[in-house]
GROMACS .gro file of C-alpha atoms in nm:
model
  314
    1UNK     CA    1   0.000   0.000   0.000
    2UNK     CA    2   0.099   0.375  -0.078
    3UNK     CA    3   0.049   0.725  -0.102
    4UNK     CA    4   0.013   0.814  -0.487
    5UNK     CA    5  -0.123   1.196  -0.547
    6UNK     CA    6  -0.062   1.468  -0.272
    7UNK     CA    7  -0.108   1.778  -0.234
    8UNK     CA    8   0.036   2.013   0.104
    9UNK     CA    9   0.092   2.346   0.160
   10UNK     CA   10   0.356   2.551   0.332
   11UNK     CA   11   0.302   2.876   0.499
   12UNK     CA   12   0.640   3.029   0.537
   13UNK     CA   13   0.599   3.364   0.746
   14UNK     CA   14   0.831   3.626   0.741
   15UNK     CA   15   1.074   3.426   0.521
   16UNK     CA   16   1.128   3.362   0.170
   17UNK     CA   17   1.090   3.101  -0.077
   18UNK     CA   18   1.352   3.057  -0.345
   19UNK     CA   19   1.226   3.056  -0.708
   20UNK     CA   20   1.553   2.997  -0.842
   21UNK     CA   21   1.464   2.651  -0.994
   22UNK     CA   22   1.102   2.756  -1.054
   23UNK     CA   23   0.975   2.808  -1.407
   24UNK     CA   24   0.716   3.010  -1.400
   25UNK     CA   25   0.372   2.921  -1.592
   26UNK     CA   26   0.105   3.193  -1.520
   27UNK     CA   27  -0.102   3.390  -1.288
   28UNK     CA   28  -0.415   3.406  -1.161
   29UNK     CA   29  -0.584   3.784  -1.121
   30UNK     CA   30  -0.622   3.718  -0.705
   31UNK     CA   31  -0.239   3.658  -0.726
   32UNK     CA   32  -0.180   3.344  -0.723
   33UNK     CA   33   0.156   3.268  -0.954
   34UNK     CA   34   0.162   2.877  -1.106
   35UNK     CA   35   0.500   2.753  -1.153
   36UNK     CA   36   0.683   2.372  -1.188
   37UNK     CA   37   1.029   2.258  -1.092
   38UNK     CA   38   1.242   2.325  -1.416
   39UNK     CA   39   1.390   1.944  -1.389
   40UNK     CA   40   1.046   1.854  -1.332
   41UNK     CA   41   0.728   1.989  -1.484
   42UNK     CA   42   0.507   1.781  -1.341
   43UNK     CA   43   0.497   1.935  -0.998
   44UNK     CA   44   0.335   2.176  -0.981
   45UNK     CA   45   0.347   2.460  -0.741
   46UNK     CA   46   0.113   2.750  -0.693
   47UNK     CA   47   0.246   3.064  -0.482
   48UNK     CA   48   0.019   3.318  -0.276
   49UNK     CA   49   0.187   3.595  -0.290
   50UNK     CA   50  -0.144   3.740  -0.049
   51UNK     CA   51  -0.014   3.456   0.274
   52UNK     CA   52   0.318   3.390   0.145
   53UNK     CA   53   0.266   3.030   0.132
   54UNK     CA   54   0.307   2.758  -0.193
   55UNK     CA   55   0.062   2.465  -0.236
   56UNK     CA   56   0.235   2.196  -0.412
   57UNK     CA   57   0.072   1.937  -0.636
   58UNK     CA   58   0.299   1.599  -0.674
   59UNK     CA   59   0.314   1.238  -0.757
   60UNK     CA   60   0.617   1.144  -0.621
   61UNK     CA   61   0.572   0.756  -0.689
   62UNK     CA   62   0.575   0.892  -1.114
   63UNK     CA   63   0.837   1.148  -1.050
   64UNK     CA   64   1.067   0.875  -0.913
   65UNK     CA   65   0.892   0.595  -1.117
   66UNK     CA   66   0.681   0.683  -1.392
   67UNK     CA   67   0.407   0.435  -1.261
   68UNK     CA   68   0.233   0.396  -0.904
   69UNK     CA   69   0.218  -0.037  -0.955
   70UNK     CA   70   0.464  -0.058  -0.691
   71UNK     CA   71   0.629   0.214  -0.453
   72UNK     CA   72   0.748   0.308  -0.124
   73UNK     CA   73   0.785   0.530   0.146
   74UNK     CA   74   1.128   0.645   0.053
   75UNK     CA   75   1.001   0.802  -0.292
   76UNK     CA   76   0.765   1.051  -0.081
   77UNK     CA   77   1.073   1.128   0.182
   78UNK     CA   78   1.332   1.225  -0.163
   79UNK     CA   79   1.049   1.390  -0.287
   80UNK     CA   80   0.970   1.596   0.010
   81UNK     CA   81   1.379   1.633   0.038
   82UNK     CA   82   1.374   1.708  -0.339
   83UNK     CA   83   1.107   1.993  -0.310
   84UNK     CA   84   1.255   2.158   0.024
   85UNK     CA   85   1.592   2.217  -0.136
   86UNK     CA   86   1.433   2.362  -0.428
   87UNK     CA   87   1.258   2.613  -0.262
   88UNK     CA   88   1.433   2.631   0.058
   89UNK     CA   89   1.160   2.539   0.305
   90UNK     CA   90   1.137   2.250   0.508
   91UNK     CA   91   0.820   2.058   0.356
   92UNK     CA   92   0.781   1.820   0.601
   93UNK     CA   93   0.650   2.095   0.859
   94UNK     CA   94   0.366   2.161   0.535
   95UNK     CA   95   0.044   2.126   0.614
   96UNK     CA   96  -0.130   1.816   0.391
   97UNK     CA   97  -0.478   1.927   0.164
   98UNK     CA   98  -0.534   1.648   0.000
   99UNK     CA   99  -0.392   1.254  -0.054
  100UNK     CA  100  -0.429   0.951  -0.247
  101UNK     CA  101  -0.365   0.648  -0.053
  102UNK     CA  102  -0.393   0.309  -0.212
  103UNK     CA  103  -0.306  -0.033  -0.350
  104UNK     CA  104  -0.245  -0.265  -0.661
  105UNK     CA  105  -0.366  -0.637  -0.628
  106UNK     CA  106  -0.267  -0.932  -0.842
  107UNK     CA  107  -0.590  -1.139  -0.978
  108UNK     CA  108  -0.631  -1.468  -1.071
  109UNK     CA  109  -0.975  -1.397  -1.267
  110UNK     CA  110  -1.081  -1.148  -1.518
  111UNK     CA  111  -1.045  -0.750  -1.353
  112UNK     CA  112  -1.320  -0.645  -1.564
  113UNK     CA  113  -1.548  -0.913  -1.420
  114UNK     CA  114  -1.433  -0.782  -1.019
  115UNK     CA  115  -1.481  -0.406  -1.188
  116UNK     CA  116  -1.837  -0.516  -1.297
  117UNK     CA  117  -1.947  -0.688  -0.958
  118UNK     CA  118  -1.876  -0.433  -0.758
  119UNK     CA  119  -2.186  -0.210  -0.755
  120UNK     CA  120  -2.232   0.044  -0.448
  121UNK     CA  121  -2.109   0.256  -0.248
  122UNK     CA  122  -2.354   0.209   0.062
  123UNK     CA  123  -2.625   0.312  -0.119
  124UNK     CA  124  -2.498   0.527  -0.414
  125UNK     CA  125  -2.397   0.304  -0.719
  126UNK     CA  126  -2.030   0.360  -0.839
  127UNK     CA  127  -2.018   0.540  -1.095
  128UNK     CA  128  -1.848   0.374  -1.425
  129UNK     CA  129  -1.546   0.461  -1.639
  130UNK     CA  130  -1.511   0.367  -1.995
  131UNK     CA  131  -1.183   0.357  -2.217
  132UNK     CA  132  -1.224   0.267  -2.569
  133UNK     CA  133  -1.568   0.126  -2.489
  134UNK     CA  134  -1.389  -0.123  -2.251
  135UNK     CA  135  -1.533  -0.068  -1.856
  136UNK     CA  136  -1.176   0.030  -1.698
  137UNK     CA  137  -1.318   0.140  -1.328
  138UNK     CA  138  -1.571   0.256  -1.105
  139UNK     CA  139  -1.573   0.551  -0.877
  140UNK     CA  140  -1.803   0.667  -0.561
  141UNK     CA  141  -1.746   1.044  -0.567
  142UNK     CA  142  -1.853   1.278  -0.231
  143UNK     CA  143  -1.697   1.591  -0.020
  144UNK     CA  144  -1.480   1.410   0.202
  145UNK     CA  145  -1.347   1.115  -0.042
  146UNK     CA  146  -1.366   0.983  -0.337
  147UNK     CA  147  -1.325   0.573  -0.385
  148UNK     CA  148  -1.163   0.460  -0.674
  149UNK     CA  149  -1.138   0.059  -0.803
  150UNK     CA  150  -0.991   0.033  -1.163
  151UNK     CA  151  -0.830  -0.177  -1.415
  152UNK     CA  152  -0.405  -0.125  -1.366
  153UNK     CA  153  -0.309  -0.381  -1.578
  154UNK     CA  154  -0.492  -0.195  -1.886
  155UNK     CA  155  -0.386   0.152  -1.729
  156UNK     CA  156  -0.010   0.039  -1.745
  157UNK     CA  157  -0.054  -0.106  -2.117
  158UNK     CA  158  -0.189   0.232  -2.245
  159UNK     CA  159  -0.040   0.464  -2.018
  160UNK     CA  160   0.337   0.356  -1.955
  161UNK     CA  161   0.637   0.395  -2.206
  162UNK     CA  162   0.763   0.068  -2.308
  163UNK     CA  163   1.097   0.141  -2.127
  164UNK     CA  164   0.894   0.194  -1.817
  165UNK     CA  165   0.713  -0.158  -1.856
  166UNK     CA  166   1.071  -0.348  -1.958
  167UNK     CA  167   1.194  -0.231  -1.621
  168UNK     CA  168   0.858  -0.320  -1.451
  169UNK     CA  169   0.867  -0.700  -1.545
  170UNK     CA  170   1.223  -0.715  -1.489
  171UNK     CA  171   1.243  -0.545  -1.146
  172UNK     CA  172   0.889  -0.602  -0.988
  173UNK     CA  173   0.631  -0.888  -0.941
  174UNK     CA  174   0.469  -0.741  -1.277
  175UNK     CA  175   0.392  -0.954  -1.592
  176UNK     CA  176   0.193  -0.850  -1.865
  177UNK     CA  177  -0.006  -1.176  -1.850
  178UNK     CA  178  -0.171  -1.113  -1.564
  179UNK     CA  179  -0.474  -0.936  -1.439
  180UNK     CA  180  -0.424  -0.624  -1.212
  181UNK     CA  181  -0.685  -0.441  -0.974
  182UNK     CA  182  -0.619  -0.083  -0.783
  183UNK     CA  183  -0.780  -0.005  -0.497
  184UNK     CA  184  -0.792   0.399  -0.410
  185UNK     CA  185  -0.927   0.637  -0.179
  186UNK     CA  186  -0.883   1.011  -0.264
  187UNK     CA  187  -0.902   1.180   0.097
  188UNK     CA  188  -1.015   1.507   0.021
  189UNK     CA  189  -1.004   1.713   0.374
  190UNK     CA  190  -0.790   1.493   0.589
  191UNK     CA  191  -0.875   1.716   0.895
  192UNK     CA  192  -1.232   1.641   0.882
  193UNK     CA  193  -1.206   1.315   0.801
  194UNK     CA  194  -0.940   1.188   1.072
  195UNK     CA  195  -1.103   1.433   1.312
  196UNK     CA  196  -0.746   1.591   1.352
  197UNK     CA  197  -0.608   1.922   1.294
  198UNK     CA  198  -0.278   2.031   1.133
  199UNK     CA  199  -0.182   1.693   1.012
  200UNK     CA  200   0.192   1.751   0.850
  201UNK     CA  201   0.359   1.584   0.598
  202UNK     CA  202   0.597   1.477   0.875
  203UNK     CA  203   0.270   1.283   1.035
  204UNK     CA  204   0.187   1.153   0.654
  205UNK     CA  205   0.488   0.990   0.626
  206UNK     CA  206   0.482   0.771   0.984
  207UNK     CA  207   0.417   0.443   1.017
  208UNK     CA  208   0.116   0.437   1.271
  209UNK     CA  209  -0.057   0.753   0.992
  210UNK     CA  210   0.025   0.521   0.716
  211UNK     CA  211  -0.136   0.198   0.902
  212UNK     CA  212  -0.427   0.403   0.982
  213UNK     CA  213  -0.443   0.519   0.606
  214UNK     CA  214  -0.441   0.152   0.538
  215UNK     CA  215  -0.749   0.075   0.798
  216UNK     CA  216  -0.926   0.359   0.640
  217UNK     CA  217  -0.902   0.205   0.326
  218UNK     CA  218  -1.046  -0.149   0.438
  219UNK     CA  219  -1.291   0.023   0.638
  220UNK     CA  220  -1.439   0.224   0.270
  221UNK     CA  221  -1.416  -0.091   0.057
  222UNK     CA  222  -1.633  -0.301   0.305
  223UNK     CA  223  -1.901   0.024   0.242
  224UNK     CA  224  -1.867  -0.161  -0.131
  225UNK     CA  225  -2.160  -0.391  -0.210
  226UNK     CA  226  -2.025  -0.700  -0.435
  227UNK     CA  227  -2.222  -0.869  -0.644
  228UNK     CA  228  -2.420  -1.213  -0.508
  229UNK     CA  229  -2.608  -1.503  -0.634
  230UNK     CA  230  -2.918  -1.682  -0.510
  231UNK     CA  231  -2.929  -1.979  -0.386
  232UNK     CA  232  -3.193  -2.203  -0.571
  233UNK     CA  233  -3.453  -2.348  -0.312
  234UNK     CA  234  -3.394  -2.736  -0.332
  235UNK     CA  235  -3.783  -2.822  -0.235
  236UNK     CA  236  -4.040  -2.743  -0.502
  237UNK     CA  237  -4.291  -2.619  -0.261
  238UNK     CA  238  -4.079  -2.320  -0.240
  239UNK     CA  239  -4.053  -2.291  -0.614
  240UNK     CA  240  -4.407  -2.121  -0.705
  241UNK     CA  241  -4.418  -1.962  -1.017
  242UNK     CA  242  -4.412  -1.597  -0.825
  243UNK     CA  243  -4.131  -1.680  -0.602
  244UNK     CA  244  -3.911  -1.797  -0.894
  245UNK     CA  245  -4.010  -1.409  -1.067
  246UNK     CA  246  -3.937  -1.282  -0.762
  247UNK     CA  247  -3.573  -1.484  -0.768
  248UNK     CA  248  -3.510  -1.355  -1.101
  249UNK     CA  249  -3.566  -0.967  -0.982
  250UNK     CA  250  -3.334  -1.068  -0.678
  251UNK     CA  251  -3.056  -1.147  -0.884
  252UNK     CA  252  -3.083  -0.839  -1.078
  253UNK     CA  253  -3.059  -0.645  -0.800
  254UNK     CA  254  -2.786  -0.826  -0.655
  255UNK     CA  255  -2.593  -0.725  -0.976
  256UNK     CA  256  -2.720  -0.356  -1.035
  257UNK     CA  257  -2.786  -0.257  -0.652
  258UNK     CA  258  -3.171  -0.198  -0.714
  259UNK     CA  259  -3.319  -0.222  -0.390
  260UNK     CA  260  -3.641  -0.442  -0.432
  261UNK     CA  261  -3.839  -0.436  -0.118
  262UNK     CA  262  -3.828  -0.063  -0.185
  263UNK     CA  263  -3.932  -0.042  -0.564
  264UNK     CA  264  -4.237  -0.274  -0.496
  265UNK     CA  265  -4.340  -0.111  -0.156
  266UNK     CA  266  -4.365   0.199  -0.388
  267UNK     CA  267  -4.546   0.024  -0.645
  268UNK     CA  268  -4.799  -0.092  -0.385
  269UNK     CA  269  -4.816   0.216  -0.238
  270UNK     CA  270  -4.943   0.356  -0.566
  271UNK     CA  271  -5.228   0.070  -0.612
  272UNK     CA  272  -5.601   0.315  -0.572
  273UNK     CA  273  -5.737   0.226  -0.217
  274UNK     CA  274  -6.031   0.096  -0.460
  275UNK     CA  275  -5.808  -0.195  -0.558
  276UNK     CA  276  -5.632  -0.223  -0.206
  277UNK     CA  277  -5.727  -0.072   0.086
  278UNK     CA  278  -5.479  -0.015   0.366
  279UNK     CA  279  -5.494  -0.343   0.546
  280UNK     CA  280  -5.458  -0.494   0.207
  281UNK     CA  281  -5.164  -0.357   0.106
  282UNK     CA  282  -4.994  -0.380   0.433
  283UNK     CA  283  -5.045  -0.754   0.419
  284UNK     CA  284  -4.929  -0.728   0.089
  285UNK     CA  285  -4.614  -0.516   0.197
  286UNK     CA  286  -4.572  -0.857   0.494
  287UNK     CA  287  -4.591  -1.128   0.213
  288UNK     CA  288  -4.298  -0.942   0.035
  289UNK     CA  289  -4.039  -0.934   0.360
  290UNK     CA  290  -4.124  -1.295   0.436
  291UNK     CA  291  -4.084  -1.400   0.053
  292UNK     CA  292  -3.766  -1.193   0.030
  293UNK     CA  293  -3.583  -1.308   0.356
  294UNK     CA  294  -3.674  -1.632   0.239
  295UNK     CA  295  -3.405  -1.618  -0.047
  296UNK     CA  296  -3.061  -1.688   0.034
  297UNK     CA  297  -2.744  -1.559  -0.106
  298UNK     CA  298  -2.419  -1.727  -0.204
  299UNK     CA  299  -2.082  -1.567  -0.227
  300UNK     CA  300  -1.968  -1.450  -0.609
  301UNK     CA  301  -1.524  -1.455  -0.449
  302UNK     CA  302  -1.535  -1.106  -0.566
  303UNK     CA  303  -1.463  -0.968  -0.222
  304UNK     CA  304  -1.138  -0.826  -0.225
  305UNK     CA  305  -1.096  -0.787   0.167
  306UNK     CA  306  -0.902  -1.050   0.259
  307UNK     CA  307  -0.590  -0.946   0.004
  308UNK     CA  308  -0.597  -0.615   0.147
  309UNK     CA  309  -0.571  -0.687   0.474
  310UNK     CA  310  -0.231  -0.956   0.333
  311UNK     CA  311  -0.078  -0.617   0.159
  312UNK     CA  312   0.205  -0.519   0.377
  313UNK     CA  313   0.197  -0.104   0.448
  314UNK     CA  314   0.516   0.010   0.194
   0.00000   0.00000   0.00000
């Protein structure tokens, strides 16, 4: 598991920053000046000249990399070290915005099929993510977080040079035979959401912050529903025609998160009082709990809990 996009900011006071090694990019009419790191354009920094602070934008695992498959803690340290002596200010006393905290997982099925049978987000669906008409992720999408689960084996054939992918499958577990799955949650405002203030790039980068990035990230995948199958009745007295319909819908919803007790309550609720009076469709609403806790579900295996909990914190 590790930290892929971040984003801190550093309030430096009476002091100055040094924009020696800064290129700068362009400016914003409420003063805020957007430059990169000459060596490297893709960090970006944006300076308020209004607080005197800079807000830096990184991936350090691509910086160091040029993929996020497999990283560690040492890339964010350099990276931090790499920034600080750039614009002489210490960056691990920077305050963190925003973070990306996740993990890549080796399958032994088909990641579109795990992609596909993973449907909601407590009660939200995920939303999709096409490339080239090929599903390649689903995202849940709020204020706090957003939860990302996506195809990496098919990001790192369209996305990474071939040099980059040579030295993958030479130096790393990666083979371009096998199925990959990435597991992300994009923490949005860490103070609110760990219920602690002033949370420094010096905390990010600890182990007991990094474990409890890693519980946080179990604890938003079990708010995943996965797809799951019904389990036939085996005696036929069980098997009327409108419990097998019913069955049918059941499976559906397992697949597309349609919550069934729900759409047919409303659908009774909408029968005139001519047709079904109160009692009526009360009884009616009864019949449909006891037929539907009467159906049983089986396990799909696309529950990915159990290999996240294996992944060791990097």
């Amino acid at each position: 598991m590790n930290f892929d996009y971040l984003e801190f900011v550093k309030r430096q006071g009476k002091d100055t920053f040094c924009f020696d090694r800064l290129k700068y990019k362009y400016s914003s009419a409420s003063g805020i000046h957007t430059y990169t790191l000459t060596e490297a354009k893709d960090i970006i920094l944006k300076y308020n000249e209004f607080f005197n602070e800079i807000t830096v934008k990184a991936n350090f695992s691509y910086f160091f990399n040029g993929h996020n498959f497999q990283s560690s803690i040492k890339d964010i340290t350099q990276g931090l070290n790499y920034v600080s002596e750039a614009i002489a200010s210490d960056m691990l006393t920077a305050h963190i915005k925003s973070f990306e905290y996740g993990t890549t997982l080796e399958l032994k099925q088909n990641c579109q099929e795990y992609i596909s049978n993973h449907i909601s987000y407590k009660k939200s669906i995920l939303q999709p993510f096409y490339k080239k008409n090929r599903l390649t992720g689903k995202v849940y999408d709020c204020k706090l977080l957003r939860f990302k689960i996506y195809d990496a084996g098919f990001r790192i054939s369209t996305n990474i040079t071939k040099g980059i992918k040579a030295h993958l499958q030479q130096h790393t577990s990666y083979s371009k035979d096998k199925d990959y799955i990435r597991l992300e949650t994009v923490i949005k405002q860490p103070e609110i959401y760990f219920m602690k203030r002033n949370i420094t790039m010096q905390n990010l980068i600890s182990y007991d912050f990094r474990q409890h990035c890693k519980e946080s990230l179990i604890e938003e995948y079990s708010k995943i529903k996965k797809a799951t199958m019904v389990k036939i009745p085996e005696k036929k007295k069980d098997l009327n025609m409108a419990m097998i319909y019913l069955i049918q819908l059941q499976e559906i919803a397992y697949r597309t998160g349609l919550d069934i007790e729900s759409q047919v309550s409303n659908l009774i609720k909408q029968i005139p009082e001519s047709t079904l009076n109160t009692f009526d469709k009360k009884a009616r609403k009864r019949q449909l709990k006891k037929h539907l806790k009467n159906i049983k579900q089986m396990n799909t295996g696309y529950d990915l809990t159990a290999m996240l909990k294996a992944k060791e914190i990097d």
